[in-house]
Amino acid sequence: MTIADLTPWMPLFVAILTIVVGWVGYSRNKSVDRRNTLIEMRRSVYRDFLMSLPEAVNPDSKDGLVNYQKRKVELSLIASDRVLMAAYAFTDLFSGGGGDQELRALRFAELQKAMRDDVYEATELGIDDLKKLAPFRL
């Protein structure tokens, strides 16, 4: 068999190769797009959940508590397992009497760390750093 014998088959070979390469590239792009969309959704849900916390602990804010409950449901639907477990470890402190300030700061830092690990490619902040950078007194 010589190259001259294969010449009539070359357009078919090129077409099949193009289809296969295109399909692989498309599948990979779709996968990356879905992952990026999920990351963006999680960032939004995580931000909204954290922003609802100060209102939730305010006894005068009935709307704040309702908003917090809604955010908690969103979190349960979209968060990674690690973030969900950290969120419930933190919020359980308040339903059980609040714990001491050091434990609340630790649980909040663990929650932030889990969220940051989940939605950022590289975060170098550790638990101790996040405890020092807490946006409010816990």
PDB file of C-alpha atoms in Angstrom:
ATOM      1  CA  MET A   1       0.000   0.000   0.000  1.00  0.00           C
ATOM      2  CA  THR A   2       1.429   3.337  -1.025  1.00  0.00           C
ATOM      3  CA  ILE A   3       0.554   6.928  -0.268  1.00  0.00           C
ATOM      4  CA  ALA A   4      -1.111   7.148  -3.660  1.00  0.00           C
ATOM      5  CA  ASP A   5      -3.518   4.388  -2.568  1.00  0.00           C
ATOM      6  CA  LEU A   6      -4.469   6.392   0.570  1.00  0.00           C
ATOM      7  CA  THR A   7      -4.917   9.723  -1.201  1.00  0.00           C
ATOM      8  CA  PRO A   8      -8.657   9.237  -1.923  1.00  0.00           C
ATOM      9  CA  TRP A   9      -9.243   8.552   1.790  1.00  0.00           C
ATOM     10  CA  MET A  10      -7.385  11.631   3.085  1.00  0.00           C
ATOM     11  CA  PRO A  11     -10.381  14.043   3.003  1.00  0.00           C
ATOM     12  CA  LEU A  12     -12.431  11.530   4.984  1.00  0.00           C
ATOM     13  CA  PHE A  13      -9.610  11.025   7.480  1.00  0.00           C
ATOM     14  CA  VAL A  14      -9.175  14.801   7.906  1.00  0.00           C
ATOM     15  CA  ALA A  15     -12.945  15.279   8.365  1.00  0.00           C
ATOM     16  CA  ILE A  16     -13.148  12.537  11.017  1.00  0.00           C
ATOM     17  CA  LEU A  17     -10.072  13.895  12.815  1.00  0.00           C
ATOM     18  CA  THR A  18     -11.562  17.416  12.770  1.00  0.00           C
ATOM     19  CA  ILE A  19     -14.850  16.143  14.210  1.00  0.00           C
ATOM     20  CA  VAL A  20     -13.103  14.217  17.001  1.00  0.00           C
ATOM     21  CA  VAL A  21     -10.805  17.107  17.943  1.00  0.00           C
ATOM     22  CA  GLY A  22     -13.738  19.551  17.808  1.00  0.00           C
ATOM     23  CA  TRP A  23     -15.892  17.321  20.004  1.00  0.00           C
ATOM     24  CA  VAL A  24     -13.122  16.912  22.604  1.00  0.00           C
ATOM     25  CA  GLY A  25     -12.459  20.662  22.624  1.00  0.00           C
ATOM     26  CA  TYR A  26     -16.156  21.499  22.918  1.00  0.00           C
ATOM     27  CA  SER A  27     -16.647  19.033  25.790  1.00  0.00           C
ATOM     28  CA  ARG A  28     -13.669  20.442  27.660  1.00  0.00           C
ATOM     29  CA  ASN A  29     -14.860  24.028  27.152  1.00  0.00           C
ATOM     30  CA  LYS A  30     -18.364  23.154  28.367  1.00  0.00           C
ATOM     31  CA  SER A  31     -16.918  21.544  31.476  1.00  0.00           C
ATOM     32  CA  VAL A  32     -14.790  24.614  32.226  1.00  0.00           C
ATOM     33  CA  ASP A  33     -17.784  26.911  31.617  1.00  0.00           C
ATOM     34  CA  ARG A  34     -19.975  24.903  34.005  1.00  0.00           C
ATOM     35  CA  ARG A  35     -17.273  24.997  36.681  1.00  0.00           C
ATOM     36  CA  ASN A  36     -16.800  28.765  36.283  1.00  0.00           C
ATOM     37  CA  THR A  37     -20.558  29.326  36.464  1.00  0.00           C
ATOM     38  CA  LEU A  38     -20.762  27.261  39.657  1.00  0.00           C
ATOM     39  CA  ILE A  39     -17.889  29.233  41.196  1.00  0.00           C
ATOM     40  CA  GLU A  40     -19.608  32.530  40.399  1.00  0.00           C
ATOM     41  CA  MET A  41     -22.887  31.268  41.860  1.00  0.00           C
ATOM     42  CA  ARG A  42     -21.130  30.105  45.009  1.00  0.00           C
ATOM     43  CA  ARG A  43     -19.337  33.436  45.420  1.00  0.00           C
ATOM     44  CA  SER A  44     -22.665  35.221  45.272  1.00  0.00           C
ATOM     45  CA  VAL A  45     -24.405  32.851  47.680  1.00  0.00           C
ATOM     46  CA  TYR A  46     -21.467  32.884  50.119  1.00  0.00           C
ATOM     47  CA  ARG A  47     -21.351  36.694  50.083  1.00  0.00           C
ATOM     48  CA  ASP A  48     -25.114  36.990  50.620  1.00  0.00           C
ATOM     49  CA  PHE A  49     -25.037  34.467  53.461  1.00  0.00           C
ATOM     50  CA  LEU A  50     -22.230  36.276  55.273  1.00  0.00           C
ATOM     51  CA  MET A  51     -23.941  39.633  54.733  1.00  0.00           C
ATOM     52  CA  SER A  52     -27.136  38.269  56.313  1.00  0.00           C
ATOM     53  CA  LEU A  53     -25.419  37.246  59.562  1.00  0.00           C
ATOM     54  CA  PRO A  54     -25.395  40.646  61.340  1.00  0.00           C
ATOM     55  CA  GLU A  55     -29.138  41.091  60.730  1.00  0.00           C
ATOM     56  CA  ALA A  56     -29.883  37.558  61.886  1.00  0.00           C
ATOM     57  CA  VAL A  57     -28.422  38.121  65.353  1.00  0.00           C
ATOM     58  CA  ASN A  58     -30.304  41.416  65.794  1.00  0.00           C
ATOM     59  CA  PRO A  59     -33.380  40.549  67.921  1.00  0.00           C
ATOM     60  CA  ASP A  60     -35.307  43.569  66.565  1.00  0.00           C
ATOM     61  CA  SER A  61     -34.990  42.487  62.935  1.00  0.00           C
ATOM     62  CA  LYS A  62     -37.702  40.022  61.926  1.00  0.00           C
ATOM     63  CA  ASP A  63     -36.953  40.649  58.232  1.00  0.00           C
ATOM     64  CA  GLY A  64     -33.281  40.023  58.923  1.00  0.00           C
ATOM     65  CA  LEU A  65     -34.049  36.602  60.367  1.00  0.00           C
ATOM     66  CA  VAL A  66     -36.240  35.714  57.377  1.00  0.00           C
ATOM     67  CA  ASN A  67     -33.497  36.881  54.993  1.00  0.00           C
ATOM     68  CA  TYR A  68     -30.933  34.820  56.920  1.00  0.00           C
ATOM     69  CA  GLN A  69     -33.126  31.706  56.700  1.00  0.00           C
ATOM     70  CA  LYS A  70     -33.475  32.197  52.941  1.00  0.00           C
ATOM     71  CA  ARG A  71     -29.700  32.550  52.598  1.00  0.00           C
ATOM     72  CA  LYS A  72     -29.202  29.422  54.673  1.00  0.00           C
ATOM     73  CA  VAL A  73     -31.464  27.468  52.299  1.00  0.00           C
ATOM     74  CA  GLU A  74     -29.525  28.808  49.291  1.00  0.00           C
ATOM     75  CA  LEU A  75     -26.310  27.792  50.993  1.00  0.00           C
ATOM     76  CA  SER A  76     -27.596  24.271  51.592  1.00  0.00           C
ATOM     77  CA  LEU A  77     -28.348  23.921  47.881  1.00  0.00           C
ATOM     78  CA  ILE A  78     -25.160  25.260  46.324  1.00  0.00           C
ATOM     79  CA  ALA A  79     -22.323  25.124  48.862  1.00  0.00           C
ATOM     80  CA  SER A  80     -19.665  22.463  48.822  1.00  0.00           C
ATOM     81  CA  ASP A  81     -19.835  19.906  51.627  1.00  0.00           C
ATOM     82  CA  ARG A  82     -16.905  21.501  53.458  1.00  0.00           C
ATOM     83  CA  VAL A  83     -18.471  24.973  53.380  1.00  0.00           C
ATOM     84  CA  LEU A  84     -21.851  23.651  54.445  1.00  0.00           C
ATOM     85  CA  MET A  85     -20.384  21.821  57.425  1.00  0.00           C
ATOM     86  CA  ALA A  86     -18.345  24.898  58.454  1.00  0.00           C
ATOM     87  CA  ALA A  87     -21.432  27.124  58.134  1.00  0.00           C
ATOM     88  CA  TYR A  88     -23.496  24.882  60.350  1.00  0.00           C
ATOM     89  CA  ALA A  89     -20.671  24.546  62.891  1.00  0.00           C
ATOM     90  CA  PHE A  90     -20.592  28.347  63.100  1.00  0.00           C
ATOM     91  CA  THR A  91     -24.355  28.944  63.175  1.00  0.00           C
ATOM     92  CA  ASP A  92     -24.956  26.140  65.695  1.00  0.00           C
ATOM     93  CA  LEU A  93     -22.968  28.168  68.223  1.00  0.00           C
ATOM     94  CA  PHE A  94     -25.702  30.805  68.249  1.00  0.00           C
ATOM     95  CA  SER A  95     -28.558  28.359  68.610  1.00  0.00           C
ATOM     96  CA  GLY A  96     -26.726  26.683  71.482  1.00  0.00           C
ATOM     97  CA  GLY A  97     -26.058  29.836  73.494  1.00  0.00           C
ATOM     98  CA  GLY A  98     -23.332  31.429  71.413  1.00  0.00           C
ATOM     99  CA  GLY A  99     -20.196  29.832  72.825  1.00  0.00           C
ATOM    100  CA  ASP A 100     -17.289  32.002  73.878  1.00  0.00           C
ATOM    101  CA  GLN A 101     -15.784  34.725  71.714  1.00  0.00           C
ATOM    102  CA  GLU A 102     -12.649  32.727  70.846  1.00  0.00           C
ATOM    103  CA  LEU A 103     -14.695  29.741  69.643  1.00  0.00           C
ATOM    104  CA  ARG A 104     -16.988  31.977  67.560  1.00  0.00           C
ATOM    105  CA  ALA A 105     -13.956  33.673  65.979  1.00  0.00           C
ATOM    106  CA  LEU A 106     -12.410  30.276  65.210  1.00  0.00           C
ATOM    107  CA  ARG A 107     -15.601  28.874  63.655  1.00  0.00           C
ATOM    108  CA  PHE A 108     -16.102  32.031  61.580  1.00  0.00           C
ATOM    109  CA  ALA A 109     -12.488  31.887  60.364  1.00  0.00           C
ATOM    110  CA  GLU A 110     -12.958  28.209  59.457  1.00  0.00           C
ATOM    111  CA  LEU A 111     -16.088  29.130  57.529  1.00  0.00           C
ATOM    112  CA  GLN A 112     -14.286  31.904  55.648  1.00  0.00           C
ATOM    113  CA  LYS A 113     -11.340  29.608  54.912  1.00  0.00           C
ATOM    114  CA  ALA A 114     -13.634  26.908  53.513  1.00  0.00           C
ATOM    115  CA  MET A 115     -15.428  29.479  51.347  1.00  0.00           C
ATOM    116  CA  ARG A 116     -12.189  31.026  50.081  1.00  0.00           C
ATOM    117  CA  ASP A 117     -10.711  27.599  49.281  1.00  0.00           C
ATOM    118  CA  ASP A 118     -13.882  26.735  47.409  1.00  0.00           C
ATOM    119  CA  VAL A 119     -14.088  29.757  45.121  1.00  0.00           C
ATOM    120  CA  TYR A 120     -10.557  31.118  44.700  1.00  0.00           C
ATOM    121  CA  GLU A 121      -7.770  29.322  42.887  1.00  0.00           C
ATOM    122  CA  ALA A 122      -5.147  30.417  45.363  1.00  0.00           C
ATOM    123  CA  THR A 123      -5.621  31.855  48.802  1.00  0.00           C
ATOM    124  CA  GLU A 124      -2.731  32.033  51.198  1.00  0.00           C
ATOM    125  CA  LEU A 125      -4.661  33.268  54.210  1.00  0.00           C
ATOM    126  CA  GLY A 126      -4.765  30.806  57.072  1.00  0.00           C
ATOM    127  CA  ILE A 127      -7.171  30.439  59.982  1.00  0.00           C
ATOM    128  CA  ASP A 128      -5.104  32.724  62.239  1.00  0.00           C
ATOM    129  CA  ASP A 129      -4.976  35.423  59.558  1.00  0.00           C
ATOM    130  CA  LEU A 130      -8.724  35.237  59.041  1.00  0.00           C
ATOM    131  CA  LYS A 131      -9.371  35.447  62.782  1.00  0.00           C
ATOM    132  CA  LYS A 132      -7.367  38.687  62.916  1.00  0.00           C
ATOM    133  CA  LEU A 133      -9.174  40.046  59.842  1.00  0.00           C
ATOM    134  CA  ALA A 134     -12.712  39.265  61.019  1.00  0.00           C
ATOM    135  CA  PRO A 135     -15.004  42.040  59.739  1.00  0.00           C
ATOM    136  CA  PHE A 136     -16.915  42.298  63.004  1.00  0.00           C
ATOM    137  CA  ARG A 137     -16.533  41.352  66.637  1.00  0.00           C
ATOM    138  CA  LEU A 138     -17.868  37.857  67.177  1.00  0.00           C
TER     139      LEU A 138
END
